[in-house]
Amino acid sequence: MSSYQSNQIKLINTSLIDPHPDNPRKNIGDVTDLAASIKTNGLLTPLSVVSNGERYMVIAGHRRLAACKQAGTGAVPCFVLDLDPLQQLEAMVTENCQREQLTVLEEADAIQGMLALGATTAGVAHRLGRSADYVRDRAKAASIKTEVRAVRDDFGQISIGQLVAIARYDGQPDRQKKLAQAAGTSNFDYILRNIERDENDRQWVESVAALLVESDSGINLIPDPEKPYSDPEWRYAGCMFPSTGTPEEAIEKIRELNPAAVSIHRQQVYLWTRRDKTADAEKEARRAAEQAERDARRHALEEYAAASADKRMAWLHANLHGVKRDKLVETTARLGLLQIIDPDPQGYTQALSTWNDKCGVEQFATISGIEPERALAELRYHLDEPDWAVWAVQILAARIEWFVAPTDWTTVNDTSRRIPGYYQILQDLGYTPTDDETSHLDQLIAAISEADSDENEEDEEDNQ
C-alpha cells in the first residue's frame, strides 16, 4: 500500500467516480477482458480516489474504473485519500512507473507536472527511486512543444536519449521536427551531427561578431556587401571559418592579416581590402580590349569559314557535271574513304533518310541546285542511273561541308583532320584555293602536325 493510501474503504457508485484529468497514462488500452473478469468475480482490488466536490477522481485504478463501468458494476470499494494536487500527481506517477505502464513521454510530462507544482528534482527522484539525472532528462523531454510532437503518431515511443537531443533545440521547431522525423532510424545521428555542427558554427560566428564590436578591437567591421565579388568599394580578400580556431584566435589572426575591413557572412568572416579604382579601370579596359580582340578573331574566322564554304560549294555546283565519269568514280571512292575512317559511327555515314531534317541537306541543295524538299527523292532516283557518280560526289561533299564548323579551322579534332584531305580531293578535280584558304590550310596542317608530335612523345614516355 502506498504511503498516501488510507486503511479505510468506502463503497462508492462508479457513476460518481471520474478519471483524473492529470493522469499521466493517456491511453488505458482495451479493458474488455478485465471487465469480464470483474463481472464474474467482482472488483478484488479497491480503487484509490480523492474527493472532488460531490464526486471523486481516481488516483490509482483508471483501468479498473473503466472496466467496472463497462461491466455495469454499481458501487465499488475505494480508498478515499486526502492529497493535495502535487501529492495526487506523485501518487499517480509512482503507481504507473512501478507497473511500467507509462511511455517515456508520458512519464516526462508527469514529472514536469510535479516540478511545476513545486516539487524539487531531488524530491521527485527520491519518490520515484530514480537518479536526479533521470528526472532532469525527462523534464527536458517534456519541454518539446505540441507542434513538434505532432510530426509523427508514435512520437511517444521515441527513446529518452533522442528526446533529450530534440529538446536541446527548443525554440527551433524546424530542426526539432527534422530530428523527430529521423528518430528511430540510422539517419538520426547523421542529422544530429550536422545540426550540432551548424549550431557550433553559428555560436562561433556570434562570438567573433561580439568581439569585433568591442570598442578596443581595432578592427573595422562593415555590413556584409550584397554582392561580395563585385562591390564597388571593397575587394574580397579571403575568409575565416570556425576551423580557424577559437573566436579569440580568429581575432588575433585578423589582426595579423590587417585587412581594411571585415564582415560577417553567414557562418564565415569575410576579409576585405579597398578597391584601387584606377587599377580596376585599367584591368577592365584590358579585359574589354582582349575580349574585343577575341570577338574580332572569331568574327573573322566565321566570315572566312562561310566564304570558303560558299566558294567550294559554288565551284562544285558549277564544275562537277563537266568532270569525266572515271574521275568522278575515283573521287567518290576517295570521299567515301575519307568519311568512313571517321571514328564516330554516327558521323558522315548516317543513313540517307536523316537528310530530311539535318545532316547536309542544305549543303547538298547548294551544290546540286535542287530544292531541299526534293533532295531525297532526286537522290534515290539518280543513284540508280548511269550518272550516279556525280550524285554520289555531291552527297559525300555535302556531308563534309555540313560537318565543317568555323572552329574546325583552328582546333585539332576529328573533323579538322579531314579538311586537308578534302581540299586535296577538290584540287585534284580542278579546284583552286585562294591565298586565304592556303594560309588557313597551312596553319591547320601545322597545328595537326604539332598535336601528333606531342601525342607521339607522350606515347614514348608511357612506353619507357
Coordinates of C-alpha atoms in Angstrom, one line a residue:
M1 CA 0.0 0.0 0.0
S2 CA 1.3 3.4 -0.9
S3 CA 2.3 5.8 1.9
Y4 CA -0.5 8.1 0.6
Q5 CA -3.3 5.4 1.0
S6 CA -5.8 5.0 3.8
N7 CA -6.8 1.8 5.6
Q8 CA -10.5 2.8 5.4
I9 CA -12.5 1.5 2.5
K10 CA -15.7 3.2 1.3
L11 CA -18.3 1.9 -1.2
I12 CA -18.8 4.5 -4.0
N13 CA -21.1 4.2 -7.1
T14 CA -19.0 4.2 -10.3
S15 CA -21.3 6.9 -11.7
L16 CA -19.7 9.3 -9.1
I17 CA -16.1 8.5 -10.0
D18 CA -14.2 10.2 -12.8
P19 CA -10.8 9.6 -14.4
H20 CA -8.2 12.1 -13.1
P21 CA -7.6 14.8 -15.7
D22 CA -3.8 14.8 -14.9
N23 CA -3.5 11.0 -15.2
P24 CA 0.0 10.5 -16.8
R25 CA -1.2 7.5 -18.7
K26 CA -3.1 8.9 -21.6
N27 CA -4.2 5.6 -23.2
I28 CA -5.6 2.9 -20.8
G29 CA -6.0 0.4 -23.6
D30 CA -8.6 -2.3 -24.1
V31 CA -10.3 -3.4 -20.8
T32 CA -12.8 -6.0 -22.3
D33 CA -11.1 -9.0 -20.6
L34 CA -10.8 -7.1 -17.3
A35 CA -14.5 -6.1 -17.5
A36 CA -15.5 -9.8 -18.0
S37 CA -13.4 -10.8 -15.0
I38 CA -14.9 -8.1 -12.8
K39 CA -18.4 -9.1 -13.9
T40 CA -17.7 -12.7 -12.8
N41 CA -15.6 -12.2 -9.7
G42 CA -16.2 -8.6 -8.7
L43 CA -13.5 -6.0 -8.1
L44 CA -10.8 -7.6 -6.0
T45 CA -8.5 -4.6 -5.5
P46 CA -10.1 -1.3 -4.3
L47 CA -9.6 1.9 -6.2
S48 CA -7.8 4.9 -4.7
V49 CA -9.7 8.1 -5.1
V50 CA -9.8 11.7 -3.9
S51 CA -12.8 13.9 -3.2
N52 CA -13.8 16.4 -5.9
G53 CA -16.8 18.3 -4.5
E54 CA -19.6 15.8 -4.5
R55 CA -17.8 13.5 -6.9
Y56 CA -14.5 11.6 -6.8
M57 CA -11.4 11.3 -9.0
V58 CA -9.3 8.2 -9.5
I59 CA -5.7 8.3 -8.3
A60 CA -4.9 4.6 -8.8
G61 CA -7.1 2.2 -10.8
H62 CA -8.1 4.0 -14.0
R63 CA -8.2 0.7 -16.0
R64 CA -10.3 -0.9 -13.2
L65 CA -12.7 2.0 -13.2
A66 CA -13.2 1.8 -16.9
A67 CA -13.7 -2.0 -16.7
C68 CA -16.2 -1.6 -13.9
K69 CA -18.2 0.9 -15.9
Q70 CA -18.1 -1.4 -18.9
A71 CA -19.2 -4.3 -16.8
G72 CA -22.1 -2.3 -15.3
T73 CA -20.8 -2.5 -11.8
G74 CA -22.6 -0.2 -9.3
A75 CA -20.8 0.5 -6.0
V76 CA -17.1 -0.4 -5.8
P77 CA -14.7 -0.4 -2.8
C78 CA -12.4 2.7 -2.7
F79 CA -9.7 4.1 -0.6
V80 CA -10.6 7.8 -0.1
L81 CA -7.3 9.7 0.2
D82 CA -6.7 13.3 1.4
L83 CA -4.0 14.5 -1.1
D84 CA -3.1 17.9 -2.4
P85 CA -2.5 18.3 -6.2
L86 CA 1.2 17.6 -6.0
Q87 CA 0.6 14.5 -3.9
Q88 CA -2.1 13.3 -6.3
L89 CA 0.3 13.6 -9.3
E90 CA 3.2 12.0 -7.3
A91 CA 0.9 9.1 -6.4
M92 CA -0.2 8.5 -10.0
V93 CA 3.3 8.7 -11.4
T94 CA 4.6 6.3 -8.7
E95 CA 1.9 3.8 -9.4
N96 CA 2.3 3.8 -13.2
C97 CA 6.1 3.8 -13.1
Q98 CA 6.1 0.8 -10.7
R99 CA 3.8 -1.0 -13.1
E100 CA 5.8 0.3 -16.2
Q101 CA 2.6 1.4 -17.8
L102 CA 3.9 4.8 -19.0
T103 CA 5.7 5.7 -22.2
V104 CA 8.8 7.8 -21.8
L105 CA 7.0 10.9 -22.9
E106 CA 4.0 10.3 -20.6
E107 CA 6.4 9.9 -17.7
A108 CA 8.3 13.0 -18.7
D109 CA 5.1 15.1 -18.8
A110 CA 4.1 13.8 -15.4
I111 CA 7.5 14.6 -13.9
Q112 CA 7.4 18.1 -15.3
G113 CA 3.9 18.5 -13.9
M114 CA 5.3 17.6 -10.4
L115 CA 8.1 20.1 -10.8
A116 CA 5.6 22.7 -11.9
L117 CA 3.6 22.1 -8.8
G118 CA 6.6 22.9 -6.6
A119 CA 8.4 19.5 -6.3
T120 CA 12.2 19.5 -6.4
T121 CA 14.3 17.4 -8.7
A122 CA 15.8 15.6 -5.7
G123 CA 12.3 15.1 -4.2
V124 CA 10.9 13.6 -7.4
A125 CA 14.0 11.4 -7.8
H126 CA 13.6 10.1 -4.3
R127 CA 9.9 9.5 -4.7
L128 CA 10.4 7.5 -7.9
G129 CA 13.5 5.8 -6.7
R130 CA 15.5 7.3 -9.6
S131 CA 18.5 9.5 -10.0
A132 CA 18.4 13.2 -10.4
D133 CA 19.8 13.0 -13.9
Y134 CA 16.9 10.6 -14.7
V135 CA 14.4 13.3 -13.6
R136 CA 16.3 16.1 -15.4
D137 CA 16.4 14.3 -18.7
R138 CA 12.6 13.7 -18.6
A139 CA 12.0 17.3 -17.7
K140 CA 13.9 18.3 -20.8
A141 CA 11.9 15.9 -22.9
A142 CA 8.7 17.4 -21.6
S143 CA 9.6 20.8 -22.9
I144 CA 9.1 19.6 -26.5
K145 CA 6.1 21.6 -28.0
T146 CA 2.9 20.1 -29.3
E147 CA 3.7 21.1 -32.9
V148 CA 6.9 19.1 -32.8
R149 CA 5.2 16.1 -31.2
A150 CA 2.5 16.2 -34.0
V151 CA 5.2 15.3 -36.6
R152 CA 4.5 11.6 -36.1
D153 CA 1.9 9.5 -34.5
D154 CA 4.4 7.4 -32.5
F155 CA 6.2 10.3 -31.0
G156 CA 5.7 9.0 -27.5
Q157 CA 7.7 5.9 -28.4
I158 CA 11.0 7.8 -29.2
S159 CA 13.8 6.9 -26.8
I160 CA 14.7 9.3 -24.0
G161 CA 18.2 9.9 -25.5
Q162 CA 16.7 11.1 -28.7
L163 CA 14.0 13.1 -27.0
V164 CA 16.7 14.9 -25.0
A165 CA 18.6 15.6 -28.2
I166 CA 15.4 17.0 -29.8
A167 CA 14.6 19.1 -26.7
R168 CA 18.1 20.7 -26.9
Y169 CA 16.9 22.8 -29.8
D170 CA 14.0 24.4 -28.0
G171 CA 12.8 27.4 -30.0
Q172 CA 14.0 25.9 -33.3
P173 CA 11.0 23.9 -34.4
D174 CA 12.2 23.2 -37.9
R175 CA 15.3 21.4 -36.5
Q176 CA 13.3 19.6 -33.9
K177 CA 10.8 18.3 -36.5
K178 CA 13.7 17.2 -38.7
L179 CA 15.2 15.2 -35.8
A180 CA 11.8 13.9 -34.8
Q181 CA 11.1 12.5 -38.3
A182 CA 14.5 10.7 -38.2
A183 CA 14.2 9.4 -34.7
G184 CA 14.5 5.6 -34.5
T185 CA 16.4 5.4 -37.8
S186 CA 20.1 5.2 -38.6
N187 CA 19.8 8.7 -40.1
F188 CA 19.2 10.3 -36.8
D189 CA 22.8 10.5 -35.7
Y190 CA 23.9 11.9 -39.1
I191 CA 21.3 14.7 -39.0
L192 CA 22.1 15.4 -35.3
R193 CA 25.8 15.8 -36.1
N194 CA 25.0 18.2 -39.0
I195 CA 22.7 20.3 -36.7
E196 CA 25.3 20.3 -34.0
R197 CA 28.0 21.5 -36.4
D198 CA 25.8 24.2 -37.8
E199 CA 24.9 25.3 -34.3
N200 CA 28.6 25.3 -33.2
D201 CA 29.4 27.4 -36.3
R202 CA 26.6 29.8 -35.6
Q203 CA 27.8 30.2 -32.0
W204 CA 31.4 30.7 -33.2
V205 CA 30.3 33.5 -35.6
E206 CA 28.2 35.2 -32.9
S207 CA 31.2 35.1 -30.6
V208 CA 33.5 36.5 -33.2
A209 CA 31.0 39.2 -34.0
A210 CA 30.7 40.1 -30.3
L211 CA 34.5 40.5 -30.1
L212 CA 34.6 42.6 -33.3
V213 CA 32.1 45.2 -32.0
E214 CA 34.1 45.8 -28.8
S215 CA 35.4 49.4 -28.8
D216 CA 39.1 48.3 -28.4
S217 CA 39.1 45.6 -31.1
G218 CA 40.8 47.9 -33.5
I219 CA 39.1 46.1 -36.5
N220 CA 36.8 47.8 -39.0
L221 CA 33.6 45.8 -39.0
I222 CA 31.4 46.7 -42.0
P223 CA 27.9 45.4 -43.2
D224 CA 28.2 42.4 -45.4
P225 CA 28.2 43.7 -49.1
E226 CA 25.2 42.4 -51.1
K227 CA 27.5 41.4 -54.0
P228 CA 30.7 40.2 -52.4
Y229 CA 32.7 39.8 -55.7
S230 CA 31.6 43.0 -57.4
D231 CA 31.2 45.5 -54.6
P232 CA 32.3 49.0 -55.9
E233 CA 34.2 49.8 -52.7
W234 CA 35.5 46.6 -51.3
R235 CA 37.5 43.7 -52.8
Y236 CA 37.2 40.2 -51.3
A237 CA 40.5 39.1 -49.8
G238 CA 39.6 35.8 -48.1
C239 CA 37.6 34.4 -45.3
M240 CA 37.8 32.6 -41.9
F241 CA 35.8 29.6 -40.9
P242 CA 35.2 28.1 -37.4
S243 CA 38.2 25.7 -38.2
T244 CA 40.4 28.8 -37.8
G245 CA 40.3 28.3 -34.1
T246 CA 38.6 29.8 -31.1
P247 CA 36.9 33.2 -31.6
E248 CA 39.8 34.8 -29.7
E249 CA 42.3 33.1 -32.0
A250 CA 40.3 34.3 -35.0
I251 CA 40.5 37.9 -33.8
E252 CA 44.3 37.6 -33.4
K253 CA 44.6 36.1 -36.9
I254 CA 42.6 39.0 -38.3
R255 CA 44.9 41.5 -36.6
E256 CA 47.9 39.8 -38.1
L257 CA 46.4 39.9 -41.6
N258 CA 45.3 43.5 -41.0
P259 CA 42.6 43.8 -43.6
A260 CA 40.9 47.1 -44.4
A261 CA 37.6 45.7 -43.1
V262 CA 35.8 42.5 -42.1
S263 CA 32.2 41.5 -42.4
I264 CA 30.1 38.6 -41.1
H265 CA 28.9 36.5 -44.0
R266 CA 26.6 33.7 -42.8
Q267 CA 28.8 31.4 -40.8
Q268 CA 32.1 32.9 -42.0
V269 CA 34.1 36.1 -41.5
Y270 CA 35.0 37.8 -44.8
L271 CA 38.1 39.9 -45.1
W272 CA 38.2 43.0 -47.4
T273 CA 40.7 45.4 -49.0
R274 CA 39.7 48.7 -50.5
R275 CA 39.4 48.7 -54.3
D276 CA 42.0 50.6 -56.3
K277 CA 39.5 52.1 -58.7
T278 CA 42.2 53.3 -61.1
A279 CA 43.8 49.8 -61.3
D280 CA 40.4 48.3 -61.6
A281 CA 39.5 50.6 -64.5
E282 CA 42.8 49.7 -66.3
K283 CA 42.2 46.0 -65.7
E284 CA 38.6 46.3 -67.0
A285 CA 39.9 48.2 -70.1
R286 CA 42.5 45.4 -70.7
R287 CA 39.9 42.8 -70.3
A288 CA 37.5 44.6 -72.7
A289 CA 40.3 45.0 -75.2
E290 CA 41.2 41.3 -75.0
Q291 CA 37.5 40.4 -75.4
A292 CA 37.2 42.7 -78.4
E293 CA 40.2 41.1 -79.9
R294 CA 38.8 37.6 -79.4
D295 CA 35.5 38.7 -80.8
A296 CA 37.2 40.2 -83.8
R297 CA 39.2 36.9 -84.4
R298 CA 36.1 34.9 -84.0
H299 CA 34.1 37.1 -86.4
A300 CA 36.9 37.0 -89.0
L301 CA 37.1 33.2 -88.7
E302 CA 33.3 32.9 -89.1
E303 CA 33.4 35.1 -92.1
Y304 CA 36.3 33.2 -93.6
A305 CA 34.6 29.8 -93.0
A306 CA 31.4 31.0 -94.5
A307 CA 33.1 32.5 -97.6
S308 CA 35.3 29.5 -98.2
A309 CA 32.4 27.1 -97.8
D310 CA 30.3 29.2 -100.3
K311 CA 33.3 29.2 -102.7
R312 CA 33.8 25.4 -102.5
M313 CA 30.1 24.6 -103.0
A314 CA 29.7 27.1 -105.8
W315 CA 32.6 25.5 -107.6
L316 CA 31.2 22.0 -107.1
H317 CA 27.8 23.2 -108.4
A318 CA 29.4 24.7 -111.5
N319 CA 32.0 22.1 -112.4
L320 CA 31.0 18.6 -111.2
H321 CA 28.9 17.8 -114.2
G322 CA 31.8 18.5 -116.5
V323 CA 34.2 16.1 -114.8
K324 CA 34.8 12.7 -116.6
R325 CA 32.9 9.7 -115.2
D326 CA 36.0 7.7 -114.3
K327 CA 37.4 10.7 -112.3
L328 CA 34.0 11.1 -110.5
V329 CA 34.1 7.4 -109.6
E330 CA 37.6 7.8 -108.2
T331 CA 36.5 10.9 -106.3
T332 CA 33.5 9.0 -104.8
A333 CA 35.8 6.4 -103.5
R334 CA 38.3 8.9 -102.1
L335 CA 35.5 10.9 -100.4
G336 CA 33.9 7.8 -99.1
L337 CA 37.2 6.6 -97.6
L338 CA 37.8 10.0 -96.0
Q339 CA 34.4 9.7 -94.3
I340 CA 34.4 6.0 -93.4
I341 CA 37.5 6.3 -91.3
D342 CA 35.7 8.9 -89.1
P343 CA 35.9 7.3 -85.6
D344 CA 32.3 8.4 -84.9
P345 CA 30.0 5.7 -86.3
Q346 CA 27.2 8.2 -86.4
G347 CA 29.3 10.7 -88.3
Y348 CA 29.4 11.2 -92.0
T349 CA 27.9 7.8 -92.7
Q350 CA 24.5 8.3 -91.1
A351 CA 21.5 6.9 -93.1
L352 CA 20.5 8.9 -96.1
S353 CA 16.9 9.3 -94.7
T354 CA 18.3 11.6 -91.9
W355 CA 18.7 14.3 -94.6
N356 CA 15.0 15.1 -94.2
D357 CA 15.8 17.1 -91.0
K358 CA 19.6 17.6 -90.8
C359 CA 23.0 16.3 -91.8
G360 CA 23.8 18.2 -95.0
V361 CA 20.5 18.7 -96.8
E362 CA 21.1 22.4 -97.2
Q363 CA 24.7 21.9 -98.4
F364 CA 23.5 19.3 -100.9
A365 CA 20.9 21.7 -102.2
T366 CA 23.5 24.4 -102.7
I367 CA 25.9 22.0 -104.6
S368 CA 23.2 20.3 -106.7
G369 CA 20.9 23.2 -107.2
I370 CA 17.9 21.0 -106.1
E371 CA 15.4 22.4 -103.6
P372 CA 15.8 20.8 -100.2
E373 CA 12.4 19.2 -100.0
R374 CA 13.1 17.3 -103.3
A375 CA 16.6 16.3 -102.4
L376 CA 15.9 12.8 -101.0
A377 CA 13.6 11.8 -103.9
E378 CA 16.1 13.0 -106.5
L379 CA 19.0 11.2 -104.9
R380 CA 17.1 7.9 -104.7
Y381 CA 16.3 8.2 -108.4
H382 CA 19.7 9.3 -109.7
L383 CA 21.8 6.9 -107.6
D384 CA 20.2 4.1 -109.7
E385 CA 21.1 5.8 -113.0
P386 CA 24.3 5.7 -115.1
D387 CA 25.3 9.2 -113.9
W388 CA 25.3 8.0 -110.2
A389 CA 28.9 9.0 -109.7
V390 CA 28.3 12.8 -109.9
W391 CA 25.4 12.5 -107.4
A392 CA 27.5 10.4 -105.1
V393 CA 30.2 13.0 -105.1
Q394 CA 27.6 15.7 -104.3
I395 CA 26.2 13.6 -101.4
L396 CA 29.6 13.0 -99.9
A397 CA 30.9 16.5 -100.3
A398 CA 27.7 17.9 -98.8
R399 CA 28.3 15.6 -95.8
I400 CA 31.7 17.0 -95.2
E401 CA 30.6 20.6 -95.8
W402 CA 27.8 20.1 -93.2
F403 CA 30.3 19.0 -90.5
V404 CA 32.9 21.7 -91.0
A405 CA 32.5 24.5 -88.5
P406 CA 34.5 27.7 -88.1
T407 CA 36.4 26.5 -85.1
D408 CA 37.5 23.4 -87.0
W409 CA 40.0 25.6 -88.8
T410 CA 41.8 26.4 -85.6
T411 CA 41.1 23.4 -83.3
V412 CA 42.6 19.9 -83.9
N413 CA 39.8 17.4 -83.9
D414 CA 38.3 14.6 -86.0
T415 CA 36.7 16.9 -88.4
S416 CA 39.6 19.4 -88.8
R417 CA 41.9 16.4 -89.5
R418 CA 39.9 15.7 -92.7
I419 CA 39.9 19.2 -94.1
P420 CA 43.4 19.0 -95.7
G421 CA 42.4 15.7 -97.3
Y422 CA 39.1 17.2 -98.5
Y423 CA 41.0 20.1 -100.2
Q424 CA 43.4 17.7 -101.8
I425 CA 40.5 15.8 -103.4
L426 CA 38.9 19.1 -104.6
Q427 CA 42.2 20.3 -106.0
D428 CA 42.6 17.0 -107.9
L429 CA 39.2 17.8 -109.5
G430 CA 40.5 21.2 -110.6
Y431 CA 39.5 23.4 -107.6
T432 CA 42.0 26.3 -106.9
P433 CA 42.2 27.6 -103.3
T434 CA 42.5 31.3 -102.7
D435 CA 45.6 32.6 -100.9
D436 CA 43.4 33.0 -97.7
E437 CA 42.4 29.3 -97.9
T438 CA 46.0 28.3 -98.5
S439 CA 47.1 30.3 -95.5
H440 CA 44.5 28.7 -93.2
L441 CA 45.3 25.2 -94.6
D442 CA 49.0 25.7 -93.8
Q443 CA 48.2 26.8 -90.3
L444 CA 45.8 23.9 -89.7
I445 CA 48.3 21.4 -91.1
A446 CA 51.0 22.8 -88.8
A447 CA 48.6 22.5 -85.8
I448 CA 47.8 18.9 -86.6
S449 CA 51.5 18.0 -87.0
E450 CA 52.3 19.6 -83.7
A451 CA 49.4 17.8 -81.9
D452 CA 50.6 14.5 -83.5
S453 CA 54.1 15.1 -82.4
D454 CA 53.0 15.8 -78.8
E455 CA 50.9 12.7 -78.8
N456 CA 53.9 10.6 -80.1
E457 CA 56.1 12.0 -77.3
E458 CA 53.5 11.1 -74.7
D459 CA 53.3 7.6 -76.1
E460 CA 57.1 7.2 -76.0
E461 CA 57.2 8.3 -72.4
D462 CA 54.4 5.9 -71.4
N463 CA 56.3 3.0 -73.1
Q464 CA 59.6 3.8 -71.3

